[in-house]
CSV table of C-alpha atoms in Angstrom, one decimal:
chain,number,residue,atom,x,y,z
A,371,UNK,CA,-9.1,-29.2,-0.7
A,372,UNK,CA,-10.5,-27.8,-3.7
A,373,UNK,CA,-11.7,-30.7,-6.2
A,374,UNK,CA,-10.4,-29.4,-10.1
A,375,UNK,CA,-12.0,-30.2,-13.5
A,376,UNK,CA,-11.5,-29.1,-17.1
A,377,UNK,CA,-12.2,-25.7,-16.7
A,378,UNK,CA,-10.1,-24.6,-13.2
A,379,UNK,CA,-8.9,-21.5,-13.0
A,380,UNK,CA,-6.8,-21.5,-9.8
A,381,UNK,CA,-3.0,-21.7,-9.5
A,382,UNK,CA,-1.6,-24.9,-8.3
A,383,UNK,CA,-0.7,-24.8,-4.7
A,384,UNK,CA,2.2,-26.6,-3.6
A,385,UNK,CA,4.1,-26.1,-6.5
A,386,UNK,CA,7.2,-23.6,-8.0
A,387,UNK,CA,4.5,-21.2,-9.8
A,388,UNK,CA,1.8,-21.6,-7.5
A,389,UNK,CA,3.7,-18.8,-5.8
A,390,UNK,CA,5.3,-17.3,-9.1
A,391,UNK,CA,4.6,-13.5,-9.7
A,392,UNK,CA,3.6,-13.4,-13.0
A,393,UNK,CA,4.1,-10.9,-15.7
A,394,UNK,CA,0.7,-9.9,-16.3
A,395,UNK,CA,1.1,-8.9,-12.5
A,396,UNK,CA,4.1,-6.7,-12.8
A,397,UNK,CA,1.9,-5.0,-16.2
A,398,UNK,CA,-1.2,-4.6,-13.9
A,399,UNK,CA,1.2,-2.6,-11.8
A,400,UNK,CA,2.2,-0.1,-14.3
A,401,UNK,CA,-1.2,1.5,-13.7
A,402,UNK,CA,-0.7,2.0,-10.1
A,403,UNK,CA,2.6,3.8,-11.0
A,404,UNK,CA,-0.1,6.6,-12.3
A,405,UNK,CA,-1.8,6.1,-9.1
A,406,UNK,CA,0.7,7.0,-6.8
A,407,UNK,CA,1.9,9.8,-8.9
A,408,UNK,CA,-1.6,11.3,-9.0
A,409,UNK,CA,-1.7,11.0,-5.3
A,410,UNK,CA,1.3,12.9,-4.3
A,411,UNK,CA,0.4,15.6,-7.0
A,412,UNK,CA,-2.4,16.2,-5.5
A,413,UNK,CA,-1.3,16.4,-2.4
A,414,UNK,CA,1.4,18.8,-2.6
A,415,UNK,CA,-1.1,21.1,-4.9
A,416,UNK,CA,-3.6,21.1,-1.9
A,417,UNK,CA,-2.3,20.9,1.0
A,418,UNK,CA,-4.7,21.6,3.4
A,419,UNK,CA,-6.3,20.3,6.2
A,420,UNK,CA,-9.6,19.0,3.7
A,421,UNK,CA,-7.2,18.4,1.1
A,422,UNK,CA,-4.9,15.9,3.1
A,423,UNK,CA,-8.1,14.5,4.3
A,424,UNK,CA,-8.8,13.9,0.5
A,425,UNK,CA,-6.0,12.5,-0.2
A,426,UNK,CA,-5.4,10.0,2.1
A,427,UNK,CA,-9.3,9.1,1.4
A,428,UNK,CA,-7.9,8.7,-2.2
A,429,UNK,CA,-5.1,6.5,-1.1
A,430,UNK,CA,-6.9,4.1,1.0
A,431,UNK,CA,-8.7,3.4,-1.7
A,432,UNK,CA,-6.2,2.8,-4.2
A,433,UNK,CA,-4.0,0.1,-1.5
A,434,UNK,CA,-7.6,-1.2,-1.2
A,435,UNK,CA,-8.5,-2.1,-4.5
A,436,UNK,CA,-4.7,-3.3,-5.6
A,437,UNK,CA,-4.4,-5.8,-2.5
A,438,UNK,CA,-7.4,-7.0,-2.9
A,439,UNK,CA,-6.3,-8.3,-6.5
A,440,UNK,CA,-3.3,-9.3,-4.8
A,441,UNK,CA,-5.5,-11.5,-2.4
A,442,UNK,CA,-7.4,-13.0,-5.7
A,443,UNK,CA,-4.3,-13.4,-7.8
A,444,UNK,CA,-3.0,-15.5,-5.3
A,445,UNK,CA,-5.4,-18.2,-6.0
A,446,UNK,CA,-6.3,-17.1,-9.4
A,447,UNK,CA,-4.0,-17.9,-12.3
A,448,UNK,CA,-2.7,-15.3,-14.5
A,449,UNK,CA,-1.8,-17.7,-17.0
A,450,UNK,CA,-5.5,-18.6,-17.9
A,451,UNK,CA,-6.8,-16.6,-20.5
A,452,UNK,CA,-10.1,-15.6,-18.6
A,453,UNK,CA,-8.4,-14.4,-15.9
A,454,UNK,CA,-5.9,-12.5,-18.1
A,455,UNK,CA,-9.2,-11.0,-19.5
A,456,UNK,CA,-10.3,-9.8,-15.9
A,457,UNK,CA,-6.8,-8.5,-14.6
A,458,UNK,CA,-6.6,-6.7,-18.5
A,459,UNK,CA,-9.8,-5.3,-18.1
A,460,UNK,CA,-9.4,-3.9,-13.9
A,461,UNK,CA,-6.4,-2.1,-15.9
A,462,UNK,CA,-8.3,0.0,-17.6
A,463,UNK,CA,-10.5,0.8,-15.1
A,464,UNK,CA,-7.7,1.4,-12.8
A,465,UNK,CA,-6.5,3.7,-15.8
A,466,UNK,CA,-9.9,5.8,-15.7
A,467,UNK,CA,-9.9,5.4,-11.3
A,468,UNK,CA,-6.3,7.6,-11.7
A,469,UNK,CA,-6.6,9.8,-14.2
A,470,UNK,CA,-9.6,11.1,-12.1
A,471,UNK,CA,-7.8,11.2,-9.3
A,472,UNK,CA,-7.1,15.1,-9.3
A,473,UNK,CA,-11.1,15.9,-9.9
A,474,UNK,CA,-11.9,13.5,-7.7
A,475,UNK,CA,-13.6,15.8,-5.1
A,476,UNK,CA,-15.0,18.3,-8.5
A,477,UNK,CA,-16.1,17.1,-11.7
A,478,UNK,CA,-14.8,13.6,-11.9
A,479,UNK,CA,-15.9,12.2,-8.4
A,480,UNK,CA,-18.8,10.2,-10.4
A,481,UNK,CA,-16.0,9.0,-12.6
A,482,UNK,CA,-14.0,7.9,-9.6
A,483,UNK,CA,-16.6,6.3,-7.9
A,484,UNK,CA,-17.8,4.3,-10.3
A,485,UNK,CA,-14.2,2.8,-12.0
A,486,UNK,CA,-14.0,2.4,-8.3
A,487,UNK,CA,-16.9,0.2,-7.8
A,488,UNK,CA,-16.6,-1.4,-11.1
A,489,UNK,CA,-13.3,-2.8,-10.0
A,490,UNK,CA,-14.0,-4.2,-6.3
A,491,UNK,CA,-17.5,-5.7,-7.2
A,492,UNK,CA,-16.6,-6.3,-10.6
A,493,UNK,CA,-13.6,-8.6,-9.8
A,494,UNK,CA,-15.4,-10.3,-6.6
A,495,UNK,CA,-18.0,-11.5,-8.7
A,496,UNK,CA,-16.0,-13.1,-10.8
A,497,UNK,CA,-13.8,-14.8,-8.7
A,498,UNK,CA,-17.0,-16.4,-7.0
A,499,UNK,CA,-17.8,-17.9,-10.2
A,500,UNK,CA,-14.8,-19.0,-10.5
A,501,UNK,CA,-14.5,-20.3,-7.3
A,502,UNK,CA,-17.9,-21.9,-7.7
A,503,UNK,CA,-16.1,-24.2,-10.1
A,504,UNK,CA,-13.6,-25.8,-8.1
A,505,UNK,CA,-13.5,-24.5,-4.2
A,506,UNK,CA,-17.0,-24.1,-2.3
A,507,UNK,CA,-15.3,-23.1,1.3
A,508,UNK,CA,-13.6,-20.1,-1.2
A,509,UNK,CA,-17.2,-19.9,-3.3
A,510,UNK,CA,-18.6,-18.5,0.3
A,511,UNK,CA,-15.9,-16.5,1.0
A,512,UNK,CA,-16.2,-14.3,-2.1
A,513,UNK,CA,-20.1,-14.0,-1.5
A,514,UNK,CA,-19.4,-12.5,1.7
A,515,UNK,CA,-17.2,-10.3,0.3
A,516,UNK,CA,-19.3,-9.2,-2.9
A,517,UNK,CA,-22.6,-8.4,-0.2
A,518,UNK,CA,-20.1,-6.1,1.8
A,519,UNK,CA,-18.6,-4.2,-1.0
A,520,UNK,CA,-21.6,-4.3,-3.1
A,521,UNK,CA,-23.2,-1.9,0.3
A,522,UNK,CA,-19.6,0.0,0.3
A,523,UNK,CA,-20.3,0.7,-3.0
A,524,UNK,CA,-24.2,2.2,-2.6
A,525,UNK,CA,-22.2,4.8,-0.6
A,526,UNK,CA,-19.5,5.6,-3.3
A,527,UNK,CA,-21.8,6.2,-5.8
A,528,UNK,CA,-23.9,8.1,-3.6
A,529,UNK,CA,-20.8,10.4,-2.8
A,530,UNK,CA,-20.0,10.5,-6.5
A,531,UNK,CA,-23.4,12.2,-7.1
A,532,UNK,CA,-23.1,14.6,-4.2
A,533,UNK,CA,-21.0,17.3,-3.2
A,534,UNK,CA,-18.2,18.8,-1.1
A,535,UNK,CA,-18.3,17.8,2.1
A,536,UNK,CA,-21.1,15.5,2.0
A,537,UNK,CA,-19.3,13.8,-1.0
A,538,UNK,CA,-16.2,13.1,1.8
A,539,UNK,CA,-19.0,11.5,4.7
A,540,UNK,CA,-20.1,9.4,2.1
A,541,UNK,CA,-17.1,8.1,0.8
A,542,UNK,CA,-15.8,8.2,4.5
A,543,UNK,CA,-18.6,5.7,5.0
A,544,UNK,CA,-18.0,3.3,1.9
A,545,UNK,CA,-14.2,3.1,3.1
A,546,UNK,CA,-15.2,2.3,6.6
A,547,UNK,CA,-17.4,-0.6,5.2
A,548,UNK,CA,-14.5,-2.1,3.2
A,549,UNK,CA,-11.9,-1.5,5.9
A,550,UNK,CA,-14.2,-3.1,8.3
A,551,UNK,CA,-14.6,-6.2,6.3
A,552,UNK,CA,-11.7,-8.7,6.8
A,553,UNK,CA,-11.6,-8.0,10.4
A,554,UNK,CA,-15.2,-8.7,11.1
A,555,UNK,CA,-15.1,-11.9,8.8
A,556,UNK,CA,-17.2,-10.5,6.0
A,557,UNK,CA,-19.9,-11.5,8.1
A,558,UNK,CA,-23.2,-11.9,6.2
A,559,UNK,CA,-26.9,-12.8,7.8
A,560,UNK,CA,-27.5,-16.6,6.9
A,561,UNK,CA,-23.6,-17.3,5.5
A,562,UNK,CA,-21.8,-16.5,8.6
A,563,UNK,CA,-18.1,-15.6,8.8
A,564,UNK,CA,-15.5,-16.1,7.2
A,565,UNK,CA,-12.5,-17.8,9.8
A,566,UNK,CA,-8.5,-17.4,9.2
A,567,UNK,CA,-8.2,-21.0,7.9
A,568,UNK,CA,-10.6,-20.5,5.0
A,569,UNK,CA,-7.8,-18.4,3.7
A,570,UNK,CA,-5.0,-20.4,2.9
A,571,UNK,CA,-2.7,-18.3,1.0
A,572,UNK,CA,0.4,-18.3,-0.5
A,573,UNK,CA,2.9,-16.2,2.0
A,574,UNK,CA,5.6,-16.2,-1.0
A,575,UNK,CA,3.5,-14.8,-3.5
A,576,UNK,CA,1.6,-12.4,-1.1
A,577,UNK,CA,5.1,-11.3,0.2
A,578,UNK,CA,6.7,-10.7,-3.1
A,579,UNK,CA,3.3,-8.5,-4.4
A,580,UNK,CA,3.7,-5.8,-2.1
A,581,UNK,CA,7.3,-5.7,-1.8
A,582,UNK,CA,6.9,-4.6,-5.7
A,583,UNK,CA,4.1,-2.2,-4.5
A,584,UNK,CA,6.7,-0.3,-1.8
A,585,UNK,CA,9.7,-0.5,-4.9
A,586,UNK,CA,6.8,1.3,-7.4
A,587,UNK,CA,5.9,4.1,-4.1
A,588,UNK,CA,9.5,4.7,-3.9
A,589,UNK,CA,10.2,5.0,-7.1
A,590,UNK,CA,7.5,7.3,-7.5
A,591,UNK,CA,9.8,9.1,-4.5
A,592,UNK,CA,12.8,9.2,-6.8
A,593,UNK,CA,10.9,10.5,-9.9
A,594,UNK,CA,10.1,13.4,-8.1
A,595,UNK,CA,13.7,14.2,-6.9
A,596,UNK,CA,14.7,13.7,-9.9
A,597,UNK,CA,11.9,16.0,-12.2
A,598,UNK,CA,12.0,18.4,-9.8
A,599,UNK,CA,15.7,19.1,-9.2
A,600,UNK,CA,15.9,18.9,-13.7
A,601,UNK,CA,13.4,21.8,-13.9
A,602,UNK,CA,15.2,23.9,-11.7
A,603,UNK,CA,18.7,26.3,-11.9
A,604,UNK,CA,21.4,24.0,-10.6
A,605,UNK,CA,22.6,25.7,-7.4
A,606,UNK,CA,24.6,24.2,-4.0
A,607,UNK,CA,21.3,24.2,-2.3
A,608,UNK,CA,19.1,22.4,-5.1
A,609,UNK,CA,22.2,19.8,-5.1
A,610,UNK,CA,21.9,19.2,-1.0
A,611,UNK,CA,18.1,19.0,-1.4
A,612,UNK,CA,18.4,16.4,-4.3
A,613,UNK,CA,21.1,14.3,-2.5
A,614,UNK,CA,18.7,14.5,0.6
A,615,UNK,CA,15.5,13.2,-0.8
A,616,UNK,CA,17.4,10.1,-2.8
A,617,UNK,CA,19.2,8.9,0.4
A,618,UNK,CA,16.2,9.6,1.9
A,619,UNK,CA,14.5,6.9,-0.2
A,620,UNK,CA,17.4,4.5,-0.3
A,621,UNK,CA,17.0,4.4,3.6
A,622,UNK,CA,13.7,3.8,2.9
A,623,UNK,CA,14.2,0.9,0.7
A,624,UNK,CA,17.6,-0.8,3.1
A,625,UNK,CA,14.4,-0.9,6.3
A,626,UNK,CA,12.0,-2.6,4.4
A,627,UNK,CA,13.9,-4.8,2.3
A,628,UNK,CA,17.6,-5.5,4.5
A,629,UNK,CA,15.2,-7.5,6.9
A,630,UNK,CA,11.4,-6.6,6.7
A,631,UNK,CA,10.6,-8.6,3.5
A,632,UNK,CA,13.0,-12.0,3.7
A,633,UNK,CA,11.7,-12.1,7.1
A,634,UNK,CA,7.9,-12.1,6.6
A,635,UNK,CA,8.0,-14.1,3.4
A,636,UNK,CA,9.6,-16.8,6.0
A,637,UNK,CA,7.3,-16.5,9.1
A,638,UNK,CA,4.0,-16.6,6.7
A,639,UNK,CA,5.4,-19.8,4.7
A,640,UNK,CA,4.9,-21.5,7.8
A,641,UNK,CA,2.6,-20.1,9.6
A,642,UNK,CA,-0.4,-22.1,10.7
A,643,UNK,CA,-2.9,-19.5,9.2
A,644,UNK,CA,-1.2,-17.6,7.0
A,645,UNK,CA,-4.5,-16.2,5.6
A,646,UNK,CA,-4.8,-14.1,9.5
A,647,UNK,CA,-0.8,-13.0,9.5
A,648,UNK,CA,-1.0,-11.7,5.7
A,649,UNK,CA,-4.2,-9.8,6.9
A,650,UNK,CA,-2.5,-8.1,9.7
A,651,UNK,CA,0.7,-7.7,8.3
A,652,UNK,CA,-0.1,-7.0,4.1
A,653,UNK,CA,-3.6,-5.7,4.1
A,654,UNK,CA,-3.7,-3.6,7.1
A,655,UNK,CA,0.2,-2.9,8.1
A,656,UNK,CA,1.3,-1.9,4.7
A,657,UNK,CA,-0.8,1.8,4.7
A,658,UNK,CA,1.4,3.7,6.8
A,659,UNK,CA,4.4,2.2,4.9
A,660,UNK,CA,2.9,3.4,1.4
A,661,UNK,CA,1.3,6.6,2.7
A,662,UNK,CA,4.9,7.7,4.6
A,663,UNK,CA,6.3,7.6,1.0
A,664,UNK,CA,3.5,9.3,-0.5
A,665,UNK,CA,4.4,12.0,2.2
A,666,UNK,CA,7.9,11.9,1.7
A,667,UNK,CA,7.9,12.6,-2.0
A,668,UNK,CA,5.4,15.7,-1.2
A,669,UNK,CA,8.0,16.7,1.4
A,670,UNK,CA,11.4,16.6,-1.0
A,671,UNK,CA,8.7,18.8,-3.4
A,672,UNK,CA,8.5,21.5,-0.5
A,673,UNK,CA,12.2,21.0,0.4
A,674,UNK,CA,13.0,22.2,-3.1
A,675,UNK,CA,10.2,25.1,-3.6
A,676,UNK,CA,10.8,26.4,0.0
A,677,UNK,CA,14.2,25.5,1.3
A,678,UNK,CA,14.5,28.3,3.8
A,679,UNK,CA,11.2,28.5,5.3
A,680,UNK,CA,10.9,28.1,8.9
A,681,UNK,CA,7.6,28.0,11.5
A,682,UNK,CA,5.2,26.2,9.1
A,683,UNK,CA,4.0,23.4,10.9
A,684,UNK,CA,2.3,22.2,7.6
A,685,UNK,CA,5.3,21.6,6.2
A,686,UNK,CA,7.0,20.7,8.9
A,687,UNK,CA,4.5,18.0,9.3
A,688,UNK,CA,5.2,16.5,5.5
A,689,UNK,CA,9.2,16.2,6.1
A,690,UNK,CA,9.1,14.7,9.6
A,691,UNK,CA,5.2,12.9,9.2
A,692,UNK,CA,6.8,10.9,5.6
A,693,UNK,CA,9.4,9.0,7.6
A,694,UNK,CA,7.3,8.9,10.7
A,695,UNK,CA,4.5,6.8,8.9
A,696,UNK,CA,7.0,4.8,6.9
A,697,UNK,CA,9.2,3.8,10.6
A,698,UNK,CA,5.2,3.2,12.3
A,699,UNK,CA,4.4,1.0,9.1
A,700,UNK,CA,8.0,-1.2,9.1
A,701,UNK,CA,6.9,-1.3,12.9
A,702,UNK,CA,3.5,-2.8,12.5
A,703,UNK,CA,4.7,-4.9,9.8
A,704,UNK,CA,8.3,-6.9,11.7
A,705,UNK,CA,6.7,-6.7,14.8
A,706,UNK,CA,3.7,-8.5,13.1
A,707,UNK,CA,6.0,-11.1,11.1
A,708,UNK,CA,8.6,-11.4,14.1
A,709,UNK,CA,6.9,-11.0,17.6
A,710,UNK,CA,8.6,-8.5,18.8
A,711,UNK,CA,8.7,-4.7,17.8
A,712,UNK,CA,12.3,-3.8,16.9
A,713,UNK,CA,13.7,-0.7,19.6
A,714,UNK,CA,15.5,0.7,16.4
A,715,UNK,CA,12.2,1.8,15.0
A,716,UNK,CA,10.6,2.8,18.5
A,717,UNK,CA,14.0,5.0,19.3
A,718,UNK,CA,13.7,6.6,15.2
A,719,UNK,CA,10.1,7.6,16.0
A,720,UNK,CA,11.2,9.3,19.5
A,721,UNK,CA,14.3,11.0,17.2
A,722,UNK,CA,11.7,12.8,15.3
A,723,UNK,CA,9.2,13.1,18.0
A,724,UNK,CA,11.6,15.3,19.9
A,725,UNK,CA,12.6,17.2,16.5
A,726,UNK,CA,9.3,18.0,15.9
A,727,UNK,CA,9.3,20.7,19.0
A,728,UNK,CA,12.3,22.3,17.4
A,729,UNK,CA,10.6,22.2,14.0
A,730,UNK,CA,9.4,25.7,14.1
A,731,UNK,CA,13.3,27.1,14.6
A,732,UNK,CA,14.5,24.6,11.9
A,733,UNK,CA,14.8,25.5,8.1
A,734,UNK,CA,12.9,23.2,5.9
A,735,UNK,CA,15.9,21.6,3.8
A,736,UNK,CA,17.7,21.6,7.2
A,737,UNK,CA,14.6,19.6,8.7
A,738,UNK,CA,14.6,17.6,5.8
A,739,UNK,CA,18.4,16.1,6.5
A,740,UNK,CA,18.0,15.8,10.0
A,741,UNK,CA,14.8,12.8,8.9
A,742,UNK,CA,16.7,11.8,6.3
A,743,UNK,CA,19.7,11.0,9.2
A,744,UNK,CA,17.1,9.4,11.6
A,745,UNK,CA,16.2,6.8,9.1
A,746,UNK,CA,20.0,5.9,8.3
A,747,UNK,CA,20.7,5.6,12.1
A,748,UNK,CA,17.7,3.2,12.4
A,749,UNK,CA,18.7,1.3,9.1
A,750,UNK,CA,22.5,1.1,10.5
A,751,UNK,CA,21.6,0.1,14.1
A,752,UNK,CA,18.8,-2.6,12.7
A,753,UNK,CA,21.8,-3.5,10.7
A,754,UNK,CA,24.0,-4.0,13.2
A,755,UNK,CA,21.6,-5.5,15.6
A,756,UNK,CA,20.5,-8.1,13.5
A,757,UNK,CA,23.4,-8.9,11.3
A,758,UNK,CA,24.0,-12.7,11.2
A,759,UNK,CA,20.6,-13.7,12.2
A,760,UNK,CA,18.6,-12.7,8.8
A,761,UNK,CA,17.3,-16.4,8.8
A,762,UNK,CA,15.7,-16.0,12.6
A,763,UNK,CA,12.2,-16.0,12.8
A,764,UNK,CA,12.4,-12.8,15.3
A,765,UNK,CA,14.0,-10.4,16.1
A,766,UNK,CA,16.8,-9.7,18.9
């Protein structure tokens, strides 16, 4: 139990808004908006084998600094000014971290790097102090966490000073650090491990954070759709591709939200350790949910500029590999929450397992409605399997 004084910083468990998103939350967002957008430009502008690479480099970090803030903001209170300062100020460097987004691997990978850096250390080191006020257990915790990405970050700014592919290695290197870190305890010589009871979290606010992180990636999806299909000549085949790539998202949206979020928010309010459930579940089984919309706005882009091309397995890889990653990722994620992994989204990833072989025969737009009607059979038989038990902690 954390002992308070005159200067505590932390929200107050237990009560309404001790689980309240805040404004300044849903502000700090708005940069992450840019994020996203900057991600699946610069995918679809290099798309390549190195440049996918890149990218998902790119976007690992980018869930990796914003959950972490979700982790801190879940004990640190928004509504104190000095914490307003901190989240104000990771906005700007967020700001800088996307706008070099496109350069990242050119002349801006210094730029990256160090916004980068800036953020995680910068925002771990001040959550220990102001831990170090009121919760030692947590105080510990954060020191753990600073050491590890404090050696992450020797190798990010190393890559930011190098080049091509030795830039990648190194930045390879500084993820795997991070990435590492919850999972091994953010074990440190001398301070031990960290254990899932130290982190007692709220599953209410943790829950509600990235579900507005999946509404700004697929709204990101619809922009897209929609700047896309305004800049070109209004035609039949523009109009099938437009309608495609917005039901295409709405599916999106029914599978995560009809029963994925309501569900988890439950199971993690009263869960023993909630801290080791929103680890599995938030920090680690929400990638493949925000890279397959990533990848599924880069595919409605190629469904529009090449409608009728067939045999490229690039391609073909975007429009079937976006809803594949986002079905994997609501997978991971229920079957982390629930207990059980729900058939609809096993029997959706054998749908477009199988159309992958005839994805060399199949026109691109054509491929792209035949994903697009794998996710509404999943979201309708999810729907109908499960309708009437949306307060059951698992699922039948």
């Amino acid at each position: 139990m954390a002992k308070t004084n005159g200067k505590n910083w932390l929200r107050a468990k237990g009560s309404a808004s001790g689980s309240k998103v805040t404004f300044l939350e849903l502000f700090f967002d708005l940069v992450f908006v840019f994020s996203i957008s900057q991600l699946s430009h610069a995918l679809a502008a290099h798309y390549t084998p190195l440049g996918a690479a890149e990218a998902a480099l790119m976007t690992f970090a980018v869930w990796w600094v914003w959950i972490f803030t979700a982790w801190v903001t879940n004990w640190l209170d928004p509504d104190k000014m000095p914490v307003r300062g901190m989240l104000v100020a990771l906005m700007m460097l967020g700001l800088l971290l996307s706008a070099s987004i496109p350069e990242a691997f050119g002349d801006k990978g210094l730029l990256f790097a160090g916004a980068y850096v800036a953020m995680q250390v910068g925002r771990s080191l001040f959550t220990t102090y102001a831990m170090t006020r009121v919760d030692r257990p947590n105080t510990l915790n954060f020191v753990r966490i600073t050491a590890w990405l404090v050696v992450a970050g020797v190798f990010w700014i190393a890559g930011g000073l190098l080049e091509h592919e030795a830039r990648l290695i190194a930045w390879v290197i500084a993820l795997a650090i991070e990435y590492a870190g919850p999972a091994a305890g953010f074990a440190v010589p001398g301070l031990g491990r960290s254990t899932a009871r130290d982190w007692d979290v709220s599953g209410a606010h943790m829950a509600e954070r990235c579900a507005l992180f999946v509404i700004i990636c697929l709204g990101e999806a619809i922009l897209v759709s929609g700047r896309t299909f305004s800049e070109l000549p209004f035609s039949g085949l523009t109009s099938i591709v437009f309608v495609t790539g917005f039901v295409g998202t709405v599916a999106m949206w029914w599978l995560y939200f009809r029963f994925g979020h309501g569900r988890a928010a439950h199971r993690i309010e009263h869960e023993e350790t909630p801290g080791s459930l929103a680890r599995l579940a938030f920090t680690y089984g929400h990638i493949p949910i925000l890279a397959g919309i990533i990848v599924h706005a880069v595919a409605v882009e190629f469904m529009f500029s090449h409608p009728h091309e067939t045999g490229d397995l690039g391609i073909a890889a975007a429009v079937l590999g976006g809803s594949g990653l986002f079905l994997i990722g609501n997978l991971w994620f229920k079957g982390a929450t629930s207990g059980q992994l729900p058939l609809s989204h096993l029997a959706g990833l054998v749908f477009l397992i199988l159309l992958a072989f005839a994805a060399p025969f199949i026109e691109v737009y054509l491929m792209g409605i035949l994903a697009t009607l794998v996710l509404i059979i999943v979201a309708a038989w999810e729907y109908r399997s499960l309708t009437g038990t949306e307060t059951a902690p698992t699922l039948h």
